[in-house]
């Protein structure tokens, strides 16, 4: 979020590069909005999503934090007191750990969404279920977490905002180094970030490549202790699984099942979560209010 110094968002997870002389930011890709539960209310404006969008975490779009970007994606935002460097100071170097741009859901999430959508298509007598059944299931498993077009724009615009904020660091003959994990969305984010500077900046020329360095950018994959004690340890997720079965999630499950006229046994925490995430993805990827948002209140979002 580029107002004044960028700060990393969300876990280091799968991303991407290191910048020694230029770079900054993180991205959380995605968010959602809120439509009403009944067909009569499906025309509510996207503003109705405001109660949910604060709970999308790393799926939040930049514009939720910096609303001025909605009108002008290259805006540096309002100038806050003390945000400018003193005249006597000159920036020497900029380093940043950045998250990838807005991405599509993973193949697993898309499969779960398809399962839920198929069940709803059988509930034609239920208004809320019928409204969601009419929604076009356009996600395909081949998208599998890849960078969305909006994600490319995220990174290009970020680069242009950084160049405008620190022009001395992005002048000709300055050195730029980019490193990424081997994840497809991260490599594409790195390429889009480099493209945002344009050939006019002469930062190593268009041929500048993004270094693939998993030992740096996905260091946890190379940590034997982490792999053994967390990644391959079923007990590591015990508290997460307990919460999925707990009273808070059970209350949300019962509410969603009732709204969709489904037996609560046909739903689980993973299916409900993917419905909530679809609300966020639709806003971030397509900039529209998804009917999936209608299933959730702000209290549900907190859970």
CSV table of N, CA and C in Angstrom, one decimal, residues 122-218:
chain,number,residue,atom,x,y,z
A,122,UNK,N,-29.5,-27.5,-7.7
A,122,UNK,CA,-30.6,-28.5,-7.4
A,122,UNK,C,-31.7,-27.9,-6.5
A,123,UNK,N,-31.4,-26.7,-5.9
A,123,UNK,CA,-32.3,-26.0,-4.9
A,123,UNK,C,-33.1,-24.9,-5.6
A,124,UNK,N,-33.8,-25.3,-6.6
A,124,UNK,CA,-34.5,-24.2,-7.4
A,124,UNK,C,-35.7,-23.6,-6.7
A,125,UNK,N,-36.2,-24.2,-5.6
A,125,UNK,CA,-37.3,-23.6,-4.9
A,125,UNK,C,-36.8,-22.6,-3.8
A,126,UNK,N,-35.5,-22.5,-3.6
A,126,UNK,CA,-35.0,-21.6,-2.6
A,126,UNK,C,-34.5,-20.4,-3.3
A,127,UNK,N,-35.0,-19.2,-2.9
A,127,UNK,CA,-34.6,-17.9,-3.6
A,127,UNK,C,-33.1,-17.6,-3.5
A,128,UNK,N,-32.5,-17.8,-2.4
A,128,UNK,CA,-31.1,-17.4,-2.2
A,128,UNK,C,-30.2,-18.4,-3.0
A,129,UNK,N,-30.6,-19.7,-2.9
A,129,UNK,CA,-29.9,-20.7,-3.7
A,129,UNK,C,-30.0,-20.5,-5.2
A,130,UNK,N,-31.2,-20.2,-5.6
A,130,UNK,CA,-31.5,-20.0,-7.0
A,130,UNK,C,-30.7,-18.8,-7.6
A,131,UNK,N,-30.6,-17.8,-6.8
A,131,UNK,CA,-29.8,-16.6,-7.2
A,131,UNK,C,-28.3,-17.0,-7.4
A,132,UNK,N,-27.8,-17.8,-6.5
A,132,UNK,CA,-26.4,-18.2,-6.6
A,132,UNK,C,-26.2,-19.3,-7.7
A,133,UNK,N,-27.2,-20.1,-7.9
A,133,UNK,CA,-27.2,-21.1,-9.0
A,133,UNK,C,-27.1,-20.4,-10.4
A,134,UNK,N,-27.8,-19.2,-10.5
A,134,UNK,CA,-27.8,-18.5,-11.7
A,134,UNK,C,-26.4,-17.8,-12.0
A,135,UNK,N,-25.6,-17.7,-11.0
A,135,UNK,CA,-24.3,-17.1,-11.1
A,135,UNK,C,-23.4,-18.0,-12.0
A,136,UNK,N,-22.7,-17.3,-13.0
A,136,UNK,CA,-21.9,-18.1,-13.9
A,136,UNK,C,-20.6,-18.6,-13.3
A,137,UNK,N,-20.4,-19.9,-13.2
A,137,UNK,CA,-19.2,-20.5,-12.6
A,137,UNK,C,-18.1,-20.4,-13.7
A,138,UNK,N,-17.4,-19.3,-13.7
A,138,UNK,CA,-16.4,-19.1,-14.8
A,138,UNK,C,-15.0,-19.5,-14.4
A,139,UNK,N,-14.8,-19.9,-13.1
A,139,UNK,CA,-13.4,-20.3,-12.7
A,139,UNK,C,-13.1,-21.7,-13.2
A,140,UNK,N,-11.9,-21.9,-13.7
A,140,UNK,CA,-11.5,-23.2,-14.2
A,140,UNK,C,-10.2,-23.6,-13.4
A,141,UNK,N,-10.1,-24.9,-13.2
A,141,UNK,CA,-9.0,-25.4,-12.3
A,141,UNK,C,-7.6,-25.0,-12.9
A,142,UNK,N,-7.6,-24.8,-14.3
A,142,UNK,CA,-6.3,-24.4,-14.9
A,142,UNK,C,-5.8,-23.1,-14.5
A,143,UNK,N,-6.7,-22.3,-13.9
A,143,UNK,CA,-6.3,-20.9,-13.4
A,143,UNK,C,-5.4,-21.1,-12.2
A,144,UNK,N,-5.6,-22.1,-11.4
A,144,UNK,CA,-4.8,-22.5,-10.2
A,144,UNK,C,-3.9,-21.5,-9.6
A,145,UNK,N,-4.4,-20.4,-9.1
A,145,UNK,CA,-3.6,-19.4,-8.4
A,145,UNK,C,-2.7,-18.5,-9.2
A,146,UNK,N,-3.0,-18.5,-10.5
A,146,UNK,CA,-2.1,-17.7,-11.4
A,146,UNK,C,-2.5,-16.2,-11.3
A,147,UNK,N,-1.6,-15.4,-11.7
A,147,UNK,CA,-1.8,-14.0,-11.6
A,147,UNK,C,-2.9,-13.6,-12.6
A,148,UNK,N,-3.8,-12.8,-12.0
A,148,UNK,CA,-4.9,-12.2,-12.9
A,148,UNK,C,-4.5,-11.0,-13.6
A,149,UNK,N,-5.2,-10.6,-14.6
A,149,UNK,CA,-4.9,-9.3,-15.3
A,149,UNK,C,-4.8,-8.1,-14.3
A,150,UNK,N,-5.7,-8.1,-13.4
A,150,UNK,CA,-5.6,-7.1,-12.4
A,150,UNK,C,-4.3,-7.1,-11.6
A,151,UNK,N,-3.8,-8.3,-11.4
A,151,UNK,CA,-2.6,-8.4,-10.6
A,151,UNK,C,-1.4,-7.8,-11.4
A,152,UNK,N,-1.4,-8.0,-12.7
A,152,UNK,CA,-0.4,-7.4,-13.5
A,152,UNK,C,-0.4,-5.8,-13.4
A,153,UNK,N,-1.7,-5.3,-13.5
A,153,UNK,CA,-1.8,-3.9,-13.3
A,153,UNK,C,-1.4,-3.4,-12.0
A,154,UNK,N,-1.7,-4.2,-10.9
A,154,UNK,CA,-1.3,-3.9,-9.6
A,154,UNK,C,0.2,-3.6,-9.5
A,155,UNK,N,1.0,-4.5,-10.1
A,155,UNK,CA,2.4,-4.4,-10.0
A,155,UNK,C,3.0,-3.3,-10.9
A,156,UNK,N,2.4,-3.2,-12.1
A,156,UNK,CA,2.9,-2.1,-13.0
A,156,UNK,C,2.6,-0.7,-12.3
A,157,UNK,N,1.5,-0.6,-11.8
A,157,UNK,CA,1.1,0.7,-11.2
A,157,UNK,C,2.0,1.0,-9.9
A,158,UNK,N,2.2,-0.1,-9.2
A,158,UNK,CA,3.1,0.1,-8.0
A,158,UNK,C,4.5,0.6,-8.4
A,159,UNK,N,5.0,0.0,-9.5
A,159,UNK,CA,6.4,0.4,-9.9
A,159,UNK,C,6.3,1.9,-10.3
A,160,UNK,N,5.3,2.3,-11.0
A,160,UNK,CA,5.2,3.7,-11.5
A,160,UNK,C,5.0,4.6,-10.3
A,161,UNK,N,4.3,4.2,-9.3
A,161,UNK,CA,4.2,5.1,-8.1
A,161,UNK,C,5.5,5.2,-7.4
A,162,UNK,N,6.2,4.1,-7.3
A,162,UNK,CA,7.5,4.2,-6.6
A,162,UNK,C,8.5,5.1,-7.3
A,163,UNK,N,8.5,4.9,-8.6
A,163,UNK,CA,9.4,5.8,-9.4
A,163,UNK,C,9.1,7.2,-9.3
A,164,UNK,N,7.8,7.5,-9.1
A,164,UNK,CA,7.4,8.9,-8.9
A,164,UNK,C,7.7,9.4,-7.5
A,165,UNK,N,7.6,8.5,-6.5
A,165,UNK,CA,7.9,8.9,-5.2
A,165,UNK,C,9.4,9.1,-4.9
A,166,UNK,N,10.2,8.2,-5.5
A,166,UNK,CA,11.6,8.3,-5.3
A,166,UNK,C,12.3,8.5,-6.7
A,167,UNK,N,12.2,9.6,-7.3
A,167,UNK,CA,12.7,9.7,-8.7
A,167,UNK,C,14.2,9.6,-8.8
A,168,UNK,N,14.9,10.0,-7.7
A,168,UNK,CA,16.4,9.9,-7.8
A,168,UNK,C,16.9,8.5,-7.8
A,169,UNK,N,16.1,7.6,-7.2
A,169,UNK,CA,16.5,6.2,-7.1
A,169,UNK,C,16.2,5.4,-8.4
A,170,UNK,N,15.4,6.0,-9.3
A,170,UNK,CA,15.0,5.3,-10.5
A,170,UNK,C,15.5,6.1,-11.7
A,171,UNK,N,16.5,6.8,-11.6
A,171,UNK,CA,17.1,7.6,-12.7
A,171,UNK,C,18.0,6.6,-13.5
A,172,UNK,N,18.4,7.1,-14.7
A,172,UNK,CA,19.3,6.3,-15.5
A,172,UNK,C,20.5,5.9,-14.8
A,173,UNK,N,21.0,4.7,-15.2
A,173,UNK,CA,22.2,4.1,-14.6
A,173,UNK,C,22.1,3.7,-13.2
A,174,UNK,N,20.9,3.7,-12.6
A,174,UNK,CA,20.8,3.1,-11.3
A,174,UNK,C,20.7,1.6,-11.4
A,175,UNK,N,21.0,0.9,-10.3
A,175,UNK,CA,21.0,-0.5,-10.4
A,175,UNK,C,19.7,-1.1,-9.8
A,176,UNK,N,19.1,-2.0,-10.5
A,176,UNK,CA,17.9,-2.7,-10.0
A,176,UNK,C,18.1,-4.2,-10.1
A,177,UNK,N,17.8,-4.8,-9.0
A,177,UNK,CA,17.9,-6.3,-8.9
A,177,UNK,C,16.5,-6.8,-8.4
A,178,UNK,N,16.0,-7.8,-9.1
A,178,UNK,CA,14.7,-8.4,-8.7
A,178,UNK,C,14.9,-9.9,-8.5
A,179,UNK,N,14.4,-10.4,-7.4
A,179,UNK,CA,14.4,-11.9,-7.1
A,179,UNK,C,13.0,-12.3,-6.9
A,180,UNK,N,12.7,-13.6,-7.3
A,180,UNK,CA,11.4,-14.1,-7.1
A,180,UNK,C,11.5,-15.6,-6.7
A,181,UNK,N,10.4,-16.1,-6.1
A,181,UNK,CA,10.3,-17.5,-6.0
A,181,UNK,C,10.0,-18.1,-7.3
A,182,UNK,N,10.0,-19.4,-7.4
A,182,UNK,CA,9.6,-20.1,-8.7
A,182,UNK,C,8.1,-20.2,-9.0
A,183,UNK,N,7.3,-19.7,-8.0
A,183,UNK,CA,5.9,-19.7,-8.2
A,183,UNK,C,5.5,-18.9,-9.5
A,184,UNK,N,4.6,-19.4,-10.3
A,184,UNK,CA,4.3,-18.8,-11.5
A,184,UNK,C,3.8,-17.3,-11.3
A,185,UNK,N,2.9,-17.2,-10.3
A,185,UNK,CA,2.3,-15.8,-10.1
A,185,UNK,C,3.3,-14.8,-9.6
A,186,UNK,N,4.4,-15.4,-9.0
A,186,UNK,CA,5.4,-14.5,-8.5
A,186,UNK,C,6.4,-14.0,-9.6
A,187,UNK,N,6.7,-15.0,-10.5
A,187,UNK,CA,7.5,-14.6,-11.6
A,187,UNK,C,6.8,-13.6,-12.5
A,188,UNK,N,5.5,-13.8,-12.7
A,188,UNK,CA,4.7,-12.9,-13.6
A,188,UNK,C,4.6,-11.5,-12.9
A,189,UNK,N,4.5,-11.5,-11.5
A,189,UNK,CA,4.5,-10.3,-10.8
A,189,UNK,C,5.8,-9.5,-11.0
A,190,UNK,N,6.9,-10.2,-10.9
A,190,UNK,CA,8.2,-9.6,-11.1
A,190,UNK,C,8.3,-9.0,-12.5
A,191,UNK,N,7.9,-9.7,-13.5
A,191,UNK,CA,8.0,-9.2,-14.9
A,191,UNK,C,7.1,-8.0,-15.0
A,192,UNK,N,5.9,-8.0,-14.4
A,192,UNK,CA,5.0,-6.8,-14.5
A,192,UNK,C,5.6,-5.6,-13.8
A,193,UNK,N,6.2,-5.9,-12.6
A,193,UNK,CA,6.8,-4.8,-11.9
A,193,UNK,C,7.9,-4.1,-12.7
A,194,UNK,N,8.7,-5.0,-13.3
A,194,UNK,CA,9.8,-4.4,-14.2
A,194,UNK,C,9.2,-3.6,-15.3
A,195,UNK,N,8.2,-4.1,-15.9
A,195,UNK,CA,7.6,-3.5,-17.1
A,195,UNK,C,7.0,-2.1,-16.7
A,196,UNK,N,6.6,-2.0,-15.4
A,196,UNK,CA,6.0,-0.7,-15.0
A,196,UNK,C,7.0,0.4,-15.0
A,197,UNK,N,8.3,0.2,-15.0
A,197,UNK,CA,9.3,1.3,-15.1
A,197,UNK,C,9.4,1.8,-16.5
A,198,UNK,N,9.2,0.9,-17.5
A,198,UNK,CA,9.3,1.3,-18.8
A,198,UNK,C,10.7,1.4,-19.3
A,199,UNK,N,11.0,1.4,-20.6
A,199,UNK,CA,12.3,1.5,-21.1
A,199,UNK,C,13.0,2.8,-20.9
A,200,UNK,N,12.2,3.9,-20.7
A,200,UNK,CA,12.8,5.2,-20.5
A,200,UNK,C,13.7,5.3,-19.3
A,201,UNK,N,13.5,4.5,-18.3
A,201,UNK,CA,14.3,4.6,-17.1
A,201,UNK,C,15.6,3.9,-17.2
A,202,UNK,N,15.8,3.1,-18.3
A,202,UNK,CA,17.1,2.5,-18.6
A,202,UNK,C,17.7,1.7,-17.4
A,203,UNK,N,16.8,1.1,-16.6
A,203,UNK,CA,17.3,0.3,-15.5
A,203,UNK,C,17.7,-1.1,-15.9
A,204,UNK,N,18.8,-1.2,-16.6
A,204,UNK,CA,19.3,-2.4,-17.0
A,204,UNK,C,18.7,-2.9,-18.3
A,205,UNK,N,17.8,-2.1,-18.9
A,205,UNK,CA,17.2,-2.4,-20.2
A,205,UNK,C,16.1,-3.4,-20.0
A,206,UNK,N,15.3,-3.6,-21.0
A,206,UNK,CA,14.2,-4.5,-21.0
A,206,UNK,C,14.6,-6.0,-20.8
A,207,UNK,N,15.9,-6.2,-21.0
A,207,UNK,CA,16.3,-7.6,-20.9
A,207,UNK,C,16.6,-8.0,-19.5
A,208,UNK,N,16.4,-7.1,-18.5
A,208,UNK,CA,16.6,-7.4,-17.1
A,208,UNK,C,15.8,-8.6,-16.7
A,209,UNK,N,16.4,-9.6,-16.2
A,209,UNK,CA,15.7,-10.8,-15.8
A,209,UNK,C,15.4,-10.8,-14.3
A,210,UNK,N,14.3,-11.5,-13.9
A,210,UNK,CA,14.0,-11.7,-12.5
A,210,UNK,C,14.7,-13.0,-12.0
A,211,UNK,N,15.6,-12.9,-11.1
A,211,UNK,CA,16.3,-14.0,-10.6
A,211,UNK,C,15.4,-15.0,-9.8
A,212,UNK,N,15.4,-16.2,-10.1
A,212,UNK,CA,14.7,-17.2,-9.4
A,212,UNK,C,15.5,-17.7,-8.2
A,213,UNK,N,15.1,-17.5,-7.0
A,213,UNK,CA,15.9,-17.8,-5.8
A,213,UNK,C,14.9,-18.3,-4.7
A,214,UNK,N,14.6,-19.6,-4.8
A,214,UNK,CA,13.7,-20.2,-3.8
A,214,UNK,C,14.4,-20.3,-2.4
A,215,UNK,N,15.7,-20.4,-2.3
A,215,UNK,CA,16.3,-20.5,-1.0
A,215,UNK,C,16.1,-19.2,-0.2
A,216,UNK,N,16.0,-18.1,-0.9
A,216,UNK,CA,15.7,-16.9,-0.3
A,216,UNK,C,14.2,-16.6,-0.1
A,217,UNK,N,13.5,-16.7,-1.2
A,217,UNK,CA,12.1,-16.3,-1.2
A,217,UNK,C,11.1,-17.3,-0.7
A,218,UNK,N,11.6,-18.6,-0.7
A,218,UNK,CA,10.8,-19.7,0.0
A,218,UNK,C,11.7,-20.4,0.9
